[in-house]
Structures are given as structure tokens and as C-alpha cells.
Coordinates of C-alpha atoms in Angstrom, one line a residue:
M1 CA 141.4 154.4 -59.4
I2 CA 140.7 154.8 -62.9
Y3 CA 136.8 154.8 -63.7
K4 CA 135.7 152.1 -66.1
S5 CA 132.6 152.8 -67.6
Q6 CA 129.8 150.2 -68.3
I7 CA 129.3 151.4 -72.2
R8 CA 132.1 150.1 -74.3
D9 CA 134.6 152.4 -76.2
S10 CA 133.5 151.3 -79.5
Q11 CA 129.7 152.1 -78.6
M12 CA 130.7 155.6 -77.3
N13 CA 132.6 156.1 -80.7
A14 CA 129.9 154.8 -82.5
L15 CA 127.7 157.5 -81.1
L16 CA 129.9 160.2 -81.6
E17 CA 130.2 159.0 -85.7
K18 CA 126.2 158.5 -85.9
V19 CA 126.1 162.2 -85.0
E20 CA 129.1 163.7 -86.9
G21 CA 127.3 161.7 -90.1
K22 CA 123.9 162.9 -88.7
N23 CA 122.6 159.6 -89.2
Y24 CA 119.5 160.1 -87.0
G25 CA 115.9 160.3 -87.6
K26 CA 115.3 163.5 -85.6
Y27 CA 118.0 165.2 -83.5
L28 CA 118.8 168.8 -82.7
Y29 CA 122.1 169.3 -83.9
E30 CA 123.1 173.0 -82.7
M31 CA 121.7 176.1 -81.3
N32 CA 122.8 179.6 -81.7
L33 CA 121.9 181.5 -78.8
V34 CA 121.9 184.9 -80.5
K35 CA 120.5 186.3 -77.7
I36 CA 119.2 184.8 -74.6
K37 CA 119.2 186.0 -70.9
G38 CA 123.2 186.7 -70.3
F39 CA 124.5 184.8 -73.6
S40 CA 125.0 186.4 -76.8
N41 CA 125.9 184.4 -80.0
Q42 CA 127.0 181.6 -78.0
I43 CA 127.1 178.4 -80.4
V44 CA 126.5 174.9 -78.9
R45 CA 126.8 172.2 -81.0
L46 CA 125.4 168.6 -79.6
D47 CA 128.0 166.0 -80.8
F48 CA 126.8 163.2 -78.9
P49 CA 123.4 162.3 -78.0
V50 CA 123.7 162.5 -74.2
T51 CA 125.2 166.1 -73.3
A52 CA 125.7 167.3 -69.9
L53 CA 125.5 171.0 -69.2
I54 CA 127.1 172.2 -66.1
G55 CA 128.1 175.2 -64.7
P56 CA 127.8 177.1 -61.1
N57 CA 124.2 178.2 -59.8
G58 CA 123.0 181.1 -62.1
G59 CA 125.6 180.1 -64.7
G60 CA 122.8 179.6 -67.4
K61 CA 122.2 175.6 -67.4
T62 CA 118.4 175.4 -67.6
T63 CA 118.5 178.6 -69.9
V64 CA 120.3 176.4 -72.5
L65 CA 117.9 173.4 -71.4
G66 CA 115.3 175.5 -71.9
A67 CA 116.6 176.8 -75.4
A68 CA 116.6 173.2 -76.6
A69 CA 113.4 172.5 -75.6
C70 CA 111.9 175.6 -77.3
A71 CA 113.1 174.1 -80.6
Y72 CA 110.0 171.6 -81.1
K73 CA 106.2 172.6 -81.0
E74 CA 105.6 170.1 -78.1
T75 CA 107.3 172.4 -75.5
K76 CA 105.8 175.8 -74.8
P77 CA 108.2 178.7 -74.2
G78 CA 106.6 179.7 -71.1
K79 CA 107.5 176.4 -69.0
Y80 CA 111.3 177.8 -69.0
F81 CA 110.8 181.4 -69.6
P82 CA 107.8 182.5 -68.3
K83 CA 107.3 186.4 -68.6
C84 CA 105.3 189.0 -66.7
G85 CA 103.4 190.7 -69.2
K86 CA 104.6 194.4 -70.2
Y87 CA 106.6 194.5 -66.9
D88 CA 109.0 192.6 -68.1
D89 CA 111.1 193.8 -70.9
S90 CA 114.2 191.7 -70.1
M91 CA 113.0 189.3 -72.7
Q92 CA 112.6 191.7 -76.0
N93 CA 114.5 190.8 -78.7
W94 CA 115.4 187.1 -77.3
K95 CA 116.6 185.3 -80.2
I96 CA 117.7 181.4 -80.8
E97 CA 118.4 179.7 -84.1
Y98 CA 118.4 176.0 -84.4
K99 CA 120.0 173.6 -86.8
L100 CA 117.7 170.3 -86.9
I101 CA 117.4 167.1 -88.5
D102 CA 114.4 165.4 -89.3
K103 CA 114.6 162.8 -92.3
K104 CA 110.9 162.9 -93.1
I105 CA 110.9 166.5 -93.3
N106 CA 114.2 166.9 -95.2
P107 CA 116.1 163.4 -95.7
K108 CA 119.4 164.8 -97.1
T109 CA 120.1 168.2 -95.2
E110 CA 119.9 169.8 -91.8
I111 CA 117.0 172.3 -91.2
S112 CA 117.0 175.6 -89.8
R113 CA 114.5 177.2 -87.4
M114 CA 114.5 179.8 -85.1
A115 CA 112.4 181.2 -82.0
I116 CA 112.0 185.1 -81.5
F117 CA 110.6 186.9 -78.5
N118 CA 109.1 189.9 -79.5
N119 CA 106.3 192.6 -78.8
Y120 CA 105.9 190.4 -75.3
K121 CA 105.3 187.1 -77.4
W122 CA 107.1 184.1 -78.6
T123 CA 107.1 183.4 -82.6
R124 CA 108.4 180.1 -83.9
D125 CA 107.4 179.5 -87.1
N126 CA 107.2 176.2 -88.9
L127 CA 108.2 174.3 -85.7
L128 CA 109.2 170.6 -86.1
S129 CA 107.2 167.8 -84.0
R130 CA 109.0 165.5 -81.8
Q131 CA 108.5 163.6 -78.4
T132 CA 109.9 165.6 -75.8
L133 CA 110.0 164.2 -71.9
S134 CA 110.9 166.9 -69.5
F135 CA 112.1 165.8 -65.7
G136 CA 112.1 169.1 -63.8
I137 CA 113.4 169.2 -60.1
S138 CA 110.0 168.8 -58.7
R139 CA 110.2 165.1 -59.7
T140 CA 112.1 164.7 -56.2
L141 CA 109.3 165.9 -54.2
P142 CA 108.4 163.8 -51.4
A143 CA 105.0 162.2 -52.1
T144 CA 103.4 163.8 -49.0
E145 CA 103.9 167.1 -51.0
R146 CA 102.1 165.9 -54.2
R147 CA 98.7 167.0 -54.6
E148 CA 97.7 164.4 -57.1
L149 CA 98.7 161.6 -54.5
K150 CA 96.4 162.9 -52.1
S151 CA 93.7 160.8 -52.6
F152 CA 96.1 157.4 -51.9
A153 CA 97.3 159.0 -48.6
N154 CA 94.1 157.7 -46.7
G155 CA 93.8 154.8 -44.0
R156 CA 90.7 153.6 -45.3
F157 CA 92.2 153.4 -49.0
V158 CA 91.2 150.5 -50.9
M159 CA 91.8 149.6 -54.5
P160 CA 90.6 146.8 -56.9
H161 CA 93.0 144.2 -57.8
E162 CA 92.7 145.2 -61.4
K163 CA 93.9 148.8 -60.6
I164 CA 97.3 147.1 -59.4
D165 CA 99.8 146.3 -61.6
S166 CA 103.5 144.7 -61.6
L167 CA 106.4 146.8 -62.7
E168 CA 107.3 146.0 -66.2
E169 CA 110.5 143.5 -66.3
N170 CA 112.4 145.7 -67.9
V171 CA 112.0 148.6 -65.8
C172 CA 112.8 146.6 -62.8
G173 CA 115.7 145.5 -64.3
Y174 CA 117.1 149.0 -65.5
V175 CA 116.6 150.4 -62.0
G176 CA 117.8 147.6 -60.3
R177 CA 121.3 148.5 -62.0
I178 CA 120.9 152.2 -61.4
L179 CA 120.0 151.8 -57.6
D180 CA 121.5 148.5 -57.0
K181 CA 118.5 147.4 -55.7
D182 CA 115.8 144.4 -56.5
I183 CA 112.3 146.0 -57.3
S184 CA 110.9 143.0 -59.1
K185 CA 108.0 142.9 -56.4
F186 CA 107.2 146.2 -56.7
Q187 CA 103.8 147.5 -57.8
R188 CA 102.1 150.2 -59.5
I189 CA 98.6 151.4 -57.9
E190 CA 96.4 153.3 -60.5
S191 CA 94.1 155.9 -59.3
S192 CA 90.3 154.9 -59.3
D193 CA 89.6 158.4 -60.8
N194 CA 92.4 158.9 -63.2
S195 CA 94.3 156.3 -64.9
K196 CA 97.3 158.9 -65.5
I197 CA 97.4 158.9 -61.5
N198 CA 99.2 156.3 -59.6
V199 CA 101.4 155.4 -56.6
L200 CA 104.2 153.1 -56.3
S201 CA 104.2 150.2 -53.8
G202 CA 107.3 148.3 -52.5
L203 CA 107.9 145.2 -50.4
T204 CA 110.3 144.9 -47.7
I205 CA 112.6 141.9 -47.1
H206 CA 110.1 140.7 -44.5
G207 CA 107.0 140.7 -47.2
G208 CA 105.3 143.7 -45.8
R209 CA 104.1 146.2 -48.0
F210 CA 104.9 150.0 -48.3
T211 CA 103.5 152.6 -50.4
E212 CA 105.5 155.6 -52.4
F213 CA 105.2 157.8 -49.1
H214 CA 107.7 155.9 -47.6
F215 CA 110.1 156.0 -50.3
G216 CA 113.4 157.8 -50.9
A217 CA 112.6 160.8 -53.2
G218 CA 115.7 159.5 -55.4
E219 CA 114.0 156.0 -55.6
S220 CA 110.7 157.1 -56.4
S221 CA 111.9 159.6 -59.2
I222 CA 114.0 156.8 -60.8
I223 CA 111.4 154.4 -61.0
R224 CA 108.7 156.9 -62.7
M225 CA 111.6 158.4 -65.1
V226 CA 113.1 155.1 -66.3
S227 CA 109.0 153.7 -66.8
Q228 CA 108.5 156.6 -69.1
I229 CA 111.8 156.5 -70.6
E230 CA 111.7 152.8 -71.6
K231 CA 107.9 153.9 -73.4
C232 CA 109.2 156.7 -75.3
D233 CA 109.4 157.1 -79.3
E234 CA 112.5 156.6 -80.9
N235 CA 114.4 159.6 -81.7
A236 CA 112.7 161.4 -78.5
L237 CA 114.2 164.3 -76.6
I238 CA 114.7 163.7 -73.0
L239 CA 115.4 166.8 -70.9
I240 CA 116.5 166.6 -67.0
E241 CA 117.0 168.9 -64.8
E242 CA 119.7 168.5 -61.8
I243 CA 120.1 164.7 -62.6
E244 CA 121.7 164.0 -59.4
N245 CA 119.0 164.9 -57.1
G246 CA 118.1 162.3 -54.6
L247 CA 120.7 160.2 -55.8
H248 CA 123.7 158.8 -54.2
P249 CA 127.1 159.7 -56.7
L250 CA 127.2 156.0 -57.6
A251 CA 123.8 155.9 -58.6
V252 CA 124.1 159.0 -60.7
R253 CA 126.9 157.6 -62.6
R254 CA 124.9 154.3 -63.4
L255 CA 122.1 156.6 -64.5
V256 CA 123.9 158.4 -67.2
E257 CA 125.3 154.9 -68.1
Y258 CA 121.8 154.1 -68.6
L259 CA 120.6 157.0 -70.6
I260 CA 123.6 156.6 -73.0
D261 CA 122.4 152.9 -73.1
V262 CA 118.9 154.1 -73.9
A263 CA 120.5 156.6 -76.9
I264 CA 122.0 153.3 -78.5
R265 CA 118.9 150.9 -78.2
R266 CA 116.2 153.9 -79.1
K267 CA 118.2 156.6 -80.8
V268 CA 116.8 159.1 -78.4
Q269 CA 118.7 162.2 -77.4
V270 CA 119.3 163.4 -73.6
I271 CA 120.3 166.4 -72.2
F272 CA 120.8 167.1 -68.8
T273 CA 121.9 169.7 -65.9
T274 CA 124.3 168.9 -63.2
H275 CA 126.2 169.7 -60.6
S276 CA 128.0 166.4 -60.3
E277 CA 131.2 165.4 -61.4
E278 CA 130.2 161.6 -61.4
A279 CA 127.5 162.5 -63.8
L280 CA 130.5 163.6 -66.1
K281 CA 132.5 160.5 -65.8
P282 CA 130.8 158.1 -68.3
L283 CA 130.9 161.0 -71.0
P284 CA 133.4 162.0 -73.7
D285 CA 134.8 165.6 -73.4
K286 CA 132.3 166.4 -76.8
A287 CA 129.6 165.8 -74.6
I288 CA 130.1 168.4 -71.7
W289 CA 129.1 172.0 -72.2
V290 CA 130.3 174.3 -69.2
C291 CA 128.2 177.3 -68.7
A292 CA 129.5 180.4 -67.3
N293 CA 127.0 183.3 -67.3
E294 CA 128.8 185.9 -65.8
N295 CA 131.4 185.6 -68.7
N296 CA 128.8 185.7 -71.1
E297 CA 130.7 182.2 -72.2
I298 CA 129.5 178.5 -72.9
F299 CA 132.7 176.4 -74.0
Q300 CA 132.7 172.5 -74.7
G301 CA 134.9 170.1 -72.5
K302 CA 135.2 168.6 -68.9
L303 CA 136.0 171.2 -66.3
R304 CA 136.1 169.9 -62.4
I305 CA 133.5 171.4 -59.9
E306 CA 136.1 173.4 -57.9
S307 CA 137.4 175.1 -61.3
L308 CA 133.9 176.5 -62.2
R309 CA 133.8 178.5 -59.1
A310 CA 137.3 179.5 -59.9
L311 CA 135.9 180.9 -63.3
V312 CA 133.1 182.9 -61.7
G313 CA 135.5 184.2 -59.3
E314 CA 133.9 182.5 -56.3
I315 CA 137.2 181.6 -54.5
P316 CA 137.7 182.3 -50.5
S317 CA 141.9 182.1 -51.2
E318 CA 144.4 185.1 -50.7
L319 CA 145.9 184.1 -54.3
V320 CA 144.8 182.0 -57.4
V321 CA 147.2 180.3 -59.7
Y322 CA 145.3 179.3 -62.8
V323 CA 146.8 176.6 -65.1
E324 CA 146.1 174.3 -68.6
D325 CA 145.2 171.0 -66.7
V326 CA 145.5 168.4 -63.7
F327 CA 149.3 167.6 -64.4
A328 CA 150.5 171.3 -64.1
E329 CA 148.0 171.7 -61.1
R330 CA 150.0 169.0 -59.3
W331 CA 153.1 170.4 -60.1
I332 CA 152.4 173.7 -58.8
E333 CA 150.9 172.3 -55.7
T334 CA 154.3 170.2 -55.3
V335 CA 156.2 173.4 -55.6
L336 CA 154.0 175.3 -53.1
S337 CA 154.2 172.5 -50.4
F338 CA 158.0 172.8 -50.1
D339 CA 157.4 176.1 -48.2
K340 CA 155.8 174.9 -45.1
T341 CA 154.8 178.6 -43.4
V342 CA 152.2 179.2 -46.8
S343 CA 148.9 177.6 -46.1
S344 CA 147.6 175.1 -48.5
E345 CA 144.3 177.2 -48.4
A346 CA 146.1 180.6 -48.9
I347 CA 146.9 179.7 -52.3
E348 CA 144.8 177.4 -54.5
V349 CA 145.5 176.1 -58.3
Y350 CA 142.8 175.5 -60.7
P351 CA 143.2 173.6 -64.0
M352 CA 141.2 175.4 -66.7
E353 CA 141.5 172.4 -69.5
G354 CA 143.1 175.1 -71.7
D355 CA 145.9 177.5 -72.1
G356 CA 143.5 180.4 -73.6
R357 CA 140.8 179.6 -71.0
A358 CA 143.2 180.2 -68.5
V359 CA 144.9 183.3 -69.6
R360 CA 141.6 184.9 -70.3
T361 CA 140.0 183.8 -66.9
N362 CA 143.5 185.3 -65.2
K363 CA 143.4 188.4 -67.1
S364 CA 139.5 188.9 -66.0
R365 CA 140.1 188.5 -62.5
N366 CA 143.1 190.7 -62.3
E367 CA 141.2 193.7 -64.2
D368 CA 138.0 193.2 -62.0
P369 CA 138.0 196.0 -59.4
A370 CA 135.7 194.2 -57.1
A371 CA 138.0 191.0 -56.7
K372 CA 139.7 191.2 -53.2
Y373 CA 142.4 188.9 -54.5
K374 CA 144.4 188.7 -57.6
S375 CA 145.7 185.7 -59.7
V376 CA 148.5 183.9 -61.4
C377 CA 148.7 182.1 -64.5
Y378 CA 151.1 179.0 -65.3
I379 CA 151.0 177.9 -69.0
D380 CA 152.7 174.7 -70.5
G381 CA 156.2 175.2 -72.1
D382 CA 154.6 174.8 -75.8
S383 CA 151.4 177.0 -75.3
K384 CA 151.2 179.5 -77.8
Q385 CA 149.8 181.9 -75.2
D386 CA 152.1 185.0 -74.4
E387 CA 153.8 185.0 -71.3
S388 CA 154.1 188.6 -69.1
D389 CA 155.0 189.6 -65.8
Y390 CA 153.1 192.5 -66.2
S391 CA 150.0 190.3 -66.9
R392 CA 151.2 187.5 -64.2
V393 CA 151.2 185.0 -67.0
F394 CA 154.6 182.5 -66.7
R395 CA 155.8 179.5 -68.5
L396 CA 156.6 176.1 -67.1
P397 CA 160.1 174.7 -67.9
G398 CA 160.1 172.8 -71.4
E399 CA 157.7 171.9 -73.6
M400 CA 155.1 169.3 -72.6
P401 CA 155.1 169.1 -68.8
E402 CA 154.2 165.5 -68.2
S403 CA 157.6 164.7 -70.5
Y404 CA 159.9 167.0 -69.1
I405 CA 159.4 165.9 -65.6
F406 CA 159.7 162.2 -67.1
L407 CA 162.8 162.6 -68.6
S408 CA 164.4 165.0 -66.0
I409 CA 164.0 162.0 -63.7
L410 CA 165.0 159.6 -66.2
E411 CA 168.1 161.0 -67.3
K412 CA 169.2 161.2 -63.4
F413 CA 167.5 157.3 -62.5
D414 CA 171.0 155.7 -61.5
S415 CA 171.5 158.6 -58.7
I416 CA 168.1 158.4 -57.6
S417 CA 166.8 155.0 -58.2
N418 CA 166.4 153.7 -54.4
K419 CA 164.7 156.9 -53.7
L420 CA 162.2 156.7 -56.7
V421 CA 161.5 152.7 -56.4
I422 CA 160.4 153.4 -52.8
A423 CA 158.4 156.3 -53.8
L424 CA 156.7 154.3 -56.3
H425 CA 156.0 151.5 -53.8
Q426 CA 158.6 149.1 -55.4
D427 CA 161.3 146.7 -53.8
I428 CA 164.8 148.0 -53.8
K429 CA 166.1 144.7 -55.5
D430 CA 163.4 145.8 -58.6
K431 CA 165.2 148.9 -59.4
D432 CA 166.2 147.5 -62.8
F433 CA 162.8 146.2 -63.5
V434 CA 161.8 149.6 -62.6
K435 CA 164.0 151.3 -65.3
E436 CA 163.1 148.9 -67.9
V437 CA 159.6 149.9 -67.4
L438 CA 160.3 153.6 -67.6
E439 CA 162.1 152.8 -70.5
K440 CA 159.5 150.8 -72.1
V441 CA 156.5 153.0 -71.2
W442 CA 158.1 156.1 -73.0
R443 CA 159.1 154.1 -76.3
T444 CA 155.3 152.5 -76.4
T445 CA 153.1 155.5 -75.2
Y446 CA 151.9 157.6 -78.2
D447 CA 150.2 160.1 -76.1
K448 CA 152.8 161.3 -73.3
H449 CA 149.9 162.8 -71.4
N450 CA 149.2 159.1 -70.1
I451 CA 152.8 158.3 -69.4
Y452 CA 152.1 158.2 -65.5
N453 CA 149.1 155.9 -66.0
S454 CA 150.7 153.8 -68.2
I455 CA 153.6 153.3 -65.7
A456 CA 150.9 152.6 -63.0
L457 CA 149.3 149.8 -65.0
E458 CA 152.7 148.0 -65.8
L459 CA 154.0 148.3 -62.0
G460 CA 150.9 146.3 -60.8
Y461 CA 147.6 148.3 -61.1
M462 CA 148.7 151.1 -59.2
Q463 CA 147.0 154.9 -59.0
E464 CA 148.2 157.3 -61.5
E465 CA 148.1 159.6 -58.9
T466 CA 150.9 157.9 -56.7
V467 CA 153.1 157.8 -59.8
R468 CA 152.6 161.4 -60.8
S469 CA 153.5 162.4 -56.8
A470 CA 156.7 160.4 -56.8
F471 CA 158.0 162.2 -59.9
L472 CA 157.0 165.6 -59.1
H473 CA 158.2 165.4 -55.6
I474 CA 161.8 163.9 -56.6
W475 CA 162.0 166.3 -59.2
C476 CA 161.4 169.4 -56.8
E477 CA 164.6 167.8 -54.9
L478 CA 166.6 167.1 -57.9
F479 CA 166.1 170.8 -59.3
P480 CA 165.7 173.5 -56.7
D481 CA 166.7 176.5 -59.0
E482 CA 163.7 175.7 -61.4
R483 CA 161.4 175.1 -58.5
K484 CA 162.2 178.4 -57.0
I485 CA 161.7 180.4 -60.0
I486 CA 158.2 178.9 -60.4
Y487 CA 157.7 179.7 -56.8
E488 CA 158.8 182.9 -56.4
N489 CA 156.7 184.2 -59.7
I490 CA 153.9 182.6 -57.5
I491 CA 154.8 184.4 -54.2
S492 CA 155.5 187.6 -55.7
C493 CA 152.0 188.1 -56.1
F494 CA 151.1 186.7 -52.9
P495 CA 149.3 189.8 -50.9
K496 CA 151.1 191.2 -48.1
R497 CA 149.8 190.8 -44.8
E498 CA 148.7 194.7 -44.6
E499 CA 147.1 194.5 -47.8
L500 CA 144.3 191.8 -46.5
F501 CA 142.8 194.1 -44.0

């Protein structure tokens, strides 16, 4: 099923253009992690006002988030980078360089600032000011474990009516959309000792009251988070750790869409860390940065969670195949499926969203003496990377894989029409219609990477995966010699059984 965002494409493009034109009152535009933890001279440019930091545990997501927080004087560096006196030398000579926008300070150009840790202290001269909201992972702690709410956990607890307020209408609306739940009757009960401390109160479908002590952790955190965000200044900076904590995958997706909406309405900038693919679906590629600290690398663009594990070597398979993208992944998997003696768990295929990254990761794994199993890389026919039997880098036939497979099948359509039409879940009598669709799609699809999705839509809102699978399986049957070459390049690198023990 194709994901359809609640945010229009025109709105997304407008936000990208707004950042490109640097049309913000305040904005963190770029960070150079000159030296911090495992990173060295890594530049992160924030091209979209809602940025996701994704990566495996220990990959450096929180490091990048903390570096962003340190750009402004409202956040003390110790919040993200605590030091242990003179017994912690690892922070010596850390340095972060920033490019920032602040129209009140300089209306024409960006401003440069830096943060340096030297002589066991941070130096951040002439820092800019900006309201910063930080939501850490502690936000999802159950109410019973939050000490500030202890005074409310008492059977004799009574609060004057004037200390009880309904939640703001806009907060109820936004939270309701995120959680798919009506909270219009929920209330906020203030502490009699401290007006900044409060407990939430809900209403059952039968009219009974219950407090935050019986909320789900995700429900409570979303209400509190949205309440603060809706009160924040324009151009504020919002930082969120592990955005998916305590939330259903659909709620995660809606939360990110809400944050994009806030970026439109209130010109805020949001940076969050995540392990969730659902959190990435509403975002353009430029909004996503992958942190892979073991390779001392941060790069821009979407990457599947499974591919992240492959990037840092967390792979249980006996052989790994790195490829450029999802289509190449499906092609290799289809080729391997024709050998029923090889377990699908023994050889895994990972798309790395780029030929250079696929080749580099393959090289790194094969040169790692600690890696138990090695890898193979398949690049597209039009890749500028070098193929090499020695380096285990091979090239798929044709130029663009999507076009090559499509044209190979279309050329033989008349002889395999029945098989293809059935594989596409169409009636045999409609094979002329199917051929017309294929020819039309080839003529009208500008980006051939999208050709199988276009066919799926033309044939009646099918799934792209169904169309792609039909073409790939029939290609493997029609061209056994080419299939065999791809297969043997992979299987020749498969470890012999005696090598596994």
C-alpha cells in the first residue's frame, strides 16, 4: 500500500524552499562535527525544518541531537554531554561549528558560532538565544515513577475546583488526531504547592474519572508534549529523543505529521531521534540523517532499519549481498529463490540507497578480520563504481534495472502474455488492455524508477510489489543464462560448510 501523507506535497516543497532561501527568523542551518565522540569532520545540513536522526544503538543519534542543543545558550552542554572531572579525557578538544540564522542579529547572512571543550570545560562564546524545548526519554516514565507527582498519589487527595482546568481546545484536537482518541473531557489538575506541577485526569466512556496514574505512558507524554509545543514561541527549537517511545506505529506517523504542521504554522524547527520506519514515512529524503558511528559516518537520506544493521555488521547471515536500492534487492532475492536448497536466512540482501555506500560497506566488511562472514556487492549497470571479482563487486545486466527488466518482458509480451496477465491478477481476455497499459506507462513515465508503481495504478490500484514481483519472476524464467551468472557470482562466495565451524 502506498503511503499517503496528510501533508500536501506543495506544503512540503514550500518548507524545503523556505530553508533553502534561509527565510526563517531563527534556524540552525548546519553543524560541522569537527570532533565529538566518534565523529570527525562530519557536516550535517538541516535542509528541512523537521529532521529525523536514525541509526542503530550507539550510532551517534543522541550525539548529533546534543550537538544541535549546544548551539544555543538555553541548553547547558552537560545535559547531553556530562563530564567526569579530570578523570574523563575523552572529551578533550571536542569542537562543533555552527551556521545559524538569526534575522535580528544579522538580517542578510548566516552567523557562525562554535562550541569547544578544552581544559575540562566548555567554551561557547557569544552564543545566540532561542527557546528550546527538550523532550527526553524520561517523558514516558509511568506517573507512579515520577517523584513530582507523588503528592497526587494519595487516597485523601482533594483539589479546589479553581485548580482544575480543561485542556485547551487546540491541544485536544491535535492529540485526538495523533492518538485517534477523544480527549475533549480530559482535565489538568494543578498542585496546590507548585503551579508548574500538574496531573492529568481522563474520563471513561461511562463517565468515570481516572488520573494520569492509569494512563498509558505514550498517551500521557503526547498530551504533555503537544501542550508545551502549542505554547512555544515562533522559531523555537524542539528536540525529541526516541519519538516512537510508548506509541503505536500509526500514532508515530501522525505525530511526525503533526510536527510538520507545527513547522508550517509556527515556523519551529524540530530534530528527533528514532528507530522507527513509520516516523520516516512523512518526511522527504533530505529530512533524514543516518548515524553510523562505527564507520564514523553521517549521511543524508532514507535507509531501512534492516540496512542500518547491515551497515554496522549486525548480521546473522552466512553471506550478505549489498545492493543500491529496493528494486535491486528484489531482483537478487528473486534470483536466489530459484535455488530451493539455499535458505532465505543464509543469504540476506540489503539495499544501501546508493552505489558508493554499497561498495564502501562491502569493502569494509570484507576487510574486517573480525567479521565471521563476508559479503558480495551488486551495483546497477549504469553505476560509476568499479566492478571487481577480487573485491566481490559485480554489475547487474543492463543500465537502469527497472527499465532493463521491463523492456525485456515487453519485448516478449506476445509469447508470455497469458503468464504475465495472470501474474498481474488480470483476466486473460484483457491481455490487449494490459499491453496497452504497459506501452502507455513506458511512454508517459518520466522517472523510470516509478514504472512499476505507475503500472499498478493503471491496472486498478494494485500494489507495486505485486507488479514488480510478476516482472522479476517471469524474467528469471525467460533468461536463465543471465540469471545463472548473477546467481553464481553470489553462490561462489558462499562459505563452504566446513568453513562455518
